[in-house]
Tab-separated table of C-alpha atoms in Angstrom:
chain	number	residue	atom	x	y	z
A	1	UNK	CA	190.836	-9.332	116.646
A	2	UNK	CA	190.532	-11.524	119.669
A	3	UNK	CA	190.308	-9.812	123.006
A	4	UNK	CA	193.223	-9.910	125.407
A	5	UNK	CA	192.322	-10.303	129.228
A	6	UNK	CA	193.605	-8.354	131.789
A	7	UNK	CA	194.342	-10.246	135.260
A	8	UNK	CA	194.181	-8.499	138.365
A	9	UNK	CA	193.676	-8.085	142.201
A	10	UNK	CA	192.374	-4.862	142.809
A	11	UNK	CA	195.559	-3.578	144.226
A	12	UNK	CA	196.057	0.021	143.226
A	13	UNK	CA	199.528	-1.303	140.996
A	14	UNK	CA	196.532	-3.077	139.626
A	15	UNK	CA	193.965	-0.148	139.039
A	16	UNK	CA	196.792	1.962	137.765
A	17	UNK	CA	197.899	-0.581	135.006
A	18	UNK	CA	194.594	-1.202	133.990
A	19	UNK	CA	193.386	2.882	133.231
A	20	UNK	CA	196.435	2.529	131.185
A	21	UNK	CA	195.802	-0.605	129.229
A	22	UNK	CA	192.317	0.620	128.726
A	23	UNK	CA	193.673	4.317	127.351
A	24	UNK	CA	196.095	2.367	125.007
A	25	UNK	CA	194.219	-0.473	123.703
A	26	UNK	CA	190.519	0.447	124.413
A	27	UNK	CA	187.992	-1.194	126.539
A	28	UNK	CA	186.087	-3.260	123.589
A	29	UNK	CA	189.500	-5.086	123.242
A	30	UNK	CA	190.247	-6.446	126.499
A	31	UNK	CA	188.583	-8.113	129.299
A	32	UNK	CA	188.795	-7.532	132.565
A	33	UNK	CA	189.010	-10.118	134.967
A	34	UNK	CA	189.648	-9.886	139.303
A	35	UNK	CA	191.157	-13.095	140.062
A	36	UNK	CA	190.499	-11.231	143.495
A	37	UNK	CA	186.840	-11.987	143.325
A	38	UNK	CA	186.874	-14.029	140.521
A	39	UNK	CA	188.869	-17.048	142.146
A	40	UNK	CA	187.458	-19.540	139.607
A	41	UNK	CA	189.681	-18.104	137.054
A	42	UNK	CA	192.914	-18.144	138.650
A	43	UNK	CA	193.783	-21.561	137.580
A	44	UNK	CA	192.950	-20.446	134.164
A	45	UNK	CA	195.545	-17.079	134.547
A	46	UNK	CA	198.166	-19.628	136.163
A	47	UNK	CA	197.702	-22.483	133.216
A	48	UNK	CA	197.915	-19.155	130.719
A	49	UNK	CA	201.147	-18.185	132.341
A	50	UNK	CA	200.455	-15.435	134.766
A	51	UNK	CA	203.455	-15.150	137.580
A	52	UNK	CA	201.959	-12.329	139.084
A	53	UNK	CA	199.764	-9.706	138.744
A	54	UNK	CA	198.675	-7.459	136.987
A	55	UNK	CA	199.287	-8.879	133.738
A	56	UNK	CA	197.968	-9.301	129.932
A	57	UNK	CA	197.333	-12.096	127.979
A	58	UNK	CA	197.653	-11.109	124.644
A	59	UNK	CA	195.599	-12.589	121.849
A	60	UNK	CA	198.084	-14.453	120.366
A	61	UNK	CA	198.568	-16.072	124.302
A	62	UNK	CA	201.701	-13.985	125.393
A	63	UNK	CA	201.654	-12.852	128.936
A	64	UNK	CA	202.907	-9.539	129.720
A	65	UNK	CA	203.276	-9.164	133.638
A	66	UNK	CA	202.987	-5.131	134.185
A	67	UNK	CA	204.455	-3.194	136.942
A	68	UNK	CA	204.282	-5.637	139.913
A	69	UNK	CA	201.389	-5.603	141.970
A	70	UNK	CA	201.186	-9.381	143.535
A	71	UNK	CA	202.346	-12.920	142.814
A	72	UNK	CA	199.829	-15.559	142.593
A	73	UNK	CA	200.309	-16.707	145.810
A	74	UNK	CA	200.052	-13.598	147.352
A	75	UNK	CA	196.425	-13.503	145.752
A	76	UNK	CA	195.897	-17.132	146.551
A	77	UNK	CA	196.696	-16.743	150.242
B	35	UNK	CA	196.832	10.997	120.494
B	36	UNK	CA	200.132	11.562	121.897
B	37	UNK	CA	202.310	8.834	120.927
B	38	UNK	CA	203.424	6.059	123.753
B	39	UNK	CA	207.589	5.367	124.258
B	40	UNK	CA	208.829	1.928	123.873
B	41	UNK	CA	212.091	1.794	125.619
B	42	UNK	CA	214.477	-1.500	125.242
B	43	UNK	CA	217.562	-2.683	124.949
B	44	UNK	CA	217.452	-5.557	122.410
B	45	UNK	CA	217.653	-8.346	124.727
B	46	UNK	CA	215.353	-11.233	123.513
B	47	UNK	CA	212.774	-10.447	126.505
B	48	UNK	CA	212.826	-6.733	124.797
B	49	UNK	CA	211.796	-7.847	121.176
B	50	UNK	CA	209.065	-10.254	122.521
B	51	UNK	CA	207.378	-7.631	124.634
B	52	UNK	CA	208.260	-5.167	121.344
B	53	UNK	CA	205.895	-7.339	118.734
B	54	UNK	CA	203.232	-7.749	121.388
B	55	UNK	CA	203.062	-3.937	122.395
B	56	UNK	CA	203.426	-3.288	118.539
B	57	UNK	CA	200.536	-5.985	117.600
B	58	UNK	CA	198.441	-4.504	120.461
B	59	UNK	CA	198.866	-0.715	120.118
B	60	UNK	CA	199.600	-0.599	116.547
B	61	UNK	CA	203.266	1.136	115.154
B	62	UNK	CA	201.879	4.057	114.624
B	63	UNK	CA	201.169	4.969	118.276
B	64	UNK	CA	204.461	3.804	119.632
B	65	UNK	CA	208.127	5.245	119.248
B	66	UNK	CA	210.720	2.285	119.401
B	67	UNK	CA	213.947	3.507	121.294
B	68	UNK	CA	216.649	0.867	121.762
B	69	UNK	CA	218.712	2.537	124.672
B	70	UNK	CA	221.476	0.317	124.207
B	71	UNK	CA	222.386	1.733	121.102
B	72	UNK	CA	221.022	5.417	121.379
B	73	UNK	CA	222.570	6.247	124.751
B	74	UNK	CA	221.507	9.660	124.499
B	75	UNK	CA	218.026	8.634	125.478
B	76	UNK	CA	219.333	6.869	128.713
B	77	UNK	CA	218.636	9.632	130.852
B	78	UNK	CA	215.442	10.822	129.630
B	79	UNK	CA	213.984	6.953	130.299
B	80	UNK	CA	215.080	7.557	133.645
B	81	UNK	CA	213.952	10.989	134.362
B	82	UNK	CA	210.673	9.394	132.977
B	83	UNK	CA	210.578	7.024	135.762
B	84	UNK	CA	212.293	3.977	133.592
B	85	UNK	CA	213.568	1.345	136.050
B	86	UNK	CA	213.890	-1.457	134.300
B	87	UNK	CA	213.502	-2.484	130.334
B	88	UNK	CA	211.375	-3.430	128.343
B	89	UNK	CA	209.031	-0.534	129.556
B	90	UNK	CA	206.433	1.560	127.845
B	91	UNK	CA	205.939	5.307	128.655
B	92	UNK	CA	202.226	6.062	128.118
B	93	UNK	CA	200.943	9.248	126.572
B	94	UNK	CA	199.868	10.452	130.158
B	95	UNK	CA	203.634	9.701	131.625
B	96	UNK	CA	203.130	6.193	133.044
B	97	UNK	CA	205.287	3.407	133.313
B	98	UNK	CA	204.409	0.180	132.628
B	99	UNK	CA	207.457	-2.079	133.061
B	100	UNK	CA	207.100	-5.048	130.993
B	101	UNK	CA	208.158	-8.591	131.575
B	102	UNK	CA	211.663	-8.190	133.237
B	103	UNK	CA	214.770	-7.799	131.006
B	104	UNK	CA	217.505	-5.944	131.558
B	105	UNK	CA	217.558	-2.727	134.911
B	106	UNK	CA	218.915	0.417	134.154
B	107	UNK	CA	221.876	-0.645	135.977
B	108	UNK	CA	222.586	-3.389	133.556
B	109	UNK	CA	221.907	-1.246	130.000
B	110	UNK	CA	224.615	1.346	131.746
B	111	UNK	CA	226.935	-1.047	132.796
Protein backbone atom coordinates (compact mmCIF):
# COMPACT_ATOMS: atom_id res chain seq x y z
CA UNK A 1 0.00 0.00 0.00
CA UNK A 2 1.26 3.46 -0.67
CA UNK A 3 2.10 5.59 2.31
CA UNK A 4 -0.12 8.48 3.28
CA UNK A 5 1.72 11.73 4.57
CA UNK A 6 0.89 13.48 7.45
CA UNK A 7 1.22 17.48 7.25
CA UNK A 8 1.95 19.41 10.16
CA UNK A 9 3.32 22.43 12.19
CA UNK A 10 4.38 21.27 15.34
CA UNK A 11 1.51 22.80 17.14
CA UNK A 12 0.41 20.56 19.96
CA UNK A 13 -3.34 20.09 17.83
CA UNK A 14 -0.59 18.85 15.62
CA UNK A 15 1.43 16.44 17.98
CA UNK A 16 -1.83 15.20 19.36
CA UNK A 17 -3.30 14.16 15.88
CA UNK A 18 -0.29 12.66 14.86
CA UNK A 19 0.26 9.97 18.20
CA UNK A 20 -3.14 9.15 17.03
CA UNK A 21 -2.67 8.59 13.35
CA UNK A 22 0.44 6.72 14.21
CA UNK A 23 -1.60 4.34 16.96
CA UNK A 24 -4.29 3.76 14.21
CA UNK A 25 -2.50 3.32 11.07
CA UNK A 26 1.15 2.57 12.17
CA UNK A 27 4.27 4.44 11.59
CA UNK A 28 5.62 2.23 8.43
CA UNK A 29 2.43 3.60 6.67
CA UNK A 30 2.65 7.20 6.85
CA UNK A 31 5.11 9.89 6.54
CA UNK A 32 5.63 12.54 8.48
CA UNK A 33 6.28 15.76 7.19
CA UNK A 34 6.69 19.60 9.27
CA UNK A 35 5.76 22.00 6.72
CA UNK A 36 7.03 24.03 9.88
CA UNK A 37 10.60 23.23 9.09
CA UNK A 38 10.10 21.66 6.04
CA UNK A 39 8.90 24.86 4.04
CA UNK A 40 9.91 23.33 0.68
CA UNK A 41 6.99 21.10 0.89
CA UNK A 42 4.26 23.36 1.57
CA UNK A 43 3.53 24.09 -1.96
CA UNK A 44 3.39 20.43 -2.44
CA UNK A 45 0.62 20.04 0.79
CA UNK A 46 -1.25 23.20 -0.79
CA UNK A 47 -1.21 21.72 -4.64
CA UNK A 48 -2.37 18.21 -2.72
CA UNK A 49 -5.20 20.07 -1.12
CA UNK A 50 -4.24 20.84 2.41
CA UNK A 51 -6.48 23.96 3.90
CA UNK A 52 -4.97 23.69 7.09
CA UNK A 53 -3.22 21.72 9.28
CA UNK A 54 -2.83 18.96 10.54
CA UNK A 55 -4.06 16.89 7.86
CA UNK A 56 -3.66 13.42 5.83
CA UNK A 57 -3.23 12.72 2.46
CA UNK A 58 -4.45 9.50 1.91
CA UNK A 59 -2.99 7.14 -0.65
CA UNK A 60 -5.54 7.29 -2.95
CA UNK A 61 -4.88 11.52 -2.70
CA UNK A 62 -7.86 12.42 -0.32
CA UNK A 63 -7.08 15.01 2.23
CA UNK A 64 -8.45 14.64 5.57
CA UNK A 65 -7.90 17.98 7.60
CA UNK A 66 -7.92 16.69 11.47
CA UNK A 67 -8.87 18.67 14.42
CA UNK A 68 -7.72 22.22 13.50
CA UNK A 69 -4.44 23.23 14.39
CA UNK A 70 -3.46 26.12 11.66
CA UNK A 71 -4.38 27.28 8.17
CA UNK A 72 -1.72 27.53 5.67
CA UNK A 73 -1.29 30.93 6.03
CA UNK A 74 -1.00 30.90 9.49
CA UNK A 75 2.10 28.51 8.86
CA UNK A 76 3.19 30.59 5.93
CA UNK A 77 3.28 33.84 7.88
CA UNK B 1 -7.01 -3.58 20.05
CA UNK B 2 -9.92 -1.73 21.19
CA UNK B 3 -11.96 -0.85 18.33
CA UNK B 4 -12.06 3.06 17.06
CA UNK B 5 -15.88 4.89 16.69
CA UNK B 6 -16.80 6.32 13.44
CA UNK B 7 -19.51 8.76 14.10
CA UNK B 8 -21.55 10.44 10.99
CA UNK B 9 -24.47 11.50 9.82
CA UNK B 10 -24.67 10.47 6.13
CA UNK B 11 -24.01 13.70 4.62
CA UNK B 12 -21.78 13.25 1.47
CA UNK B 13 -18.65 14.83 3.45
CA UNK B 14 -19.51 11.81 6.06
CA UNK B 15 -19.27 8.86 3.48
CA UNK B 16 -16.06 10.31 1.87
CA UNK B 17 -14.20 10.60 5.13
CA UNK B 18 -16.11 6.95 5.94
CA UNK B 19 -14.23 4.96 2.83
CA UNK B 20 -10.97 6.74 3.58
CA UNK B 21 -10.97 5.97 7.46
CA UNK B 22 -12.33 2.44 6.38
CA UNK B 23 -9.48 1.99 3.52
CA UNK B 24 -6.92 3.30 6.07
CA UNK B 25 -7.82 1.53 9.34
CA UNK B 26 -9.41 -1.42 7.91
CA UNK B 27 -13.46 -2.39 8.91
CA UNK B 28 -12.56 -4.44 11.30
CA UNK B 29 -11.09 -1.84 13.69
CA UNK B 30 -13.82 0.70 13.26
CA UNK B 31 -17.60 0.73 14.42
CA UNK B 32 -19.75 2.79 11.84
CA UNK B 33 -22.53 4.78 13.79
CA UNK B 34 -24.74 7.00 11.64
CA UNK B 35 -26.20 9.38 14.42
CA UNK B 36 -28.74 10.63 12.24
CA UNK B 37 -30.52 7.58 12.18
CA UNK B 38 -29.53 5.92 15.61
CA UNK B 39 -30.30 8.91 17.83
CA UNK B 40 -29.70 6.98 20.79
CA UNK B 41 -25.99 7.34 20.26
CA UNK B 42 -26.28 11.24 20.08
CA UNK B 43 -25.39 11.75 23.49
CA UNK B 44 -22.73 9.35 24.00
CA UNK B 45 -20.75 11.17 20.79
CA UNK B 46 -21.06 14.11 22.79
CA UNK B 47 -20.17 13.00 26.18
CA UNK B 48 -17.17 11.59 24.12
CA UNK B 49 -16.15 14.98 23.18
CA UNK B 50 -18.00 14.83 19.51
CA UNK B 51 -18.36 18.40 18.21
CA UNK B 52 -18.79 18.14 14.93
CA UNK B 53 -19.27 15.02 12.29
CA UNK B 54 -17.60 13.12 10.56
CA UNK B 55 -15.36 12.34 13.67
CA UNK B 56 -13.49 9.29 14.80
CA UNK B 57 -13.21 8.30 18.52
CA UNK B 58 -9.84 6.54 18.94
CA UNK B 59 -9.32 3.52 21.13
CA UNK B 60 -7.54 5.85 23.76
CA UNK B 61 -10.74 8.43 23.75
CA UNK B 62 -9.54 11.00 21.19
CA UNK B 63 -11.26 12.97 18.82
CA UNK B 64 -10.23 13.49 15.60
CA UNK B 65 -12.83 15.62 13.78
CA UNK B 66 -12.66 14.97 10.20
CA UNK B 67 -13.17 17.24 7.27
CA UNK B 68 -16.19 19.44 8.38
CA UNK B 69 -19.77 18.16 7.80
CA UNK B 70 -22.47 18.59 9.73
CA UNK B 71 -22.05 20.17 14.08
CA UNK B 72 -23.88 18.56 16.60
CA UNK B 73 -26.18 21.37 16.46
CA UNK B 74 -27.16 20.60 12.94
CA UNK B 75 -27.59 16.43 13.34
CA UNK B 76 -30.05 17.58 16.45
CA UNK B 77 -31.78 20.11 14.77
Amino acid sequence: MAKSIFYHAGCPVCISAEHDIVNLIGSDNVELVHIGEDRSRIAEAEKAGVKSVPALLTPNGNVLHLNFGASMADVKG
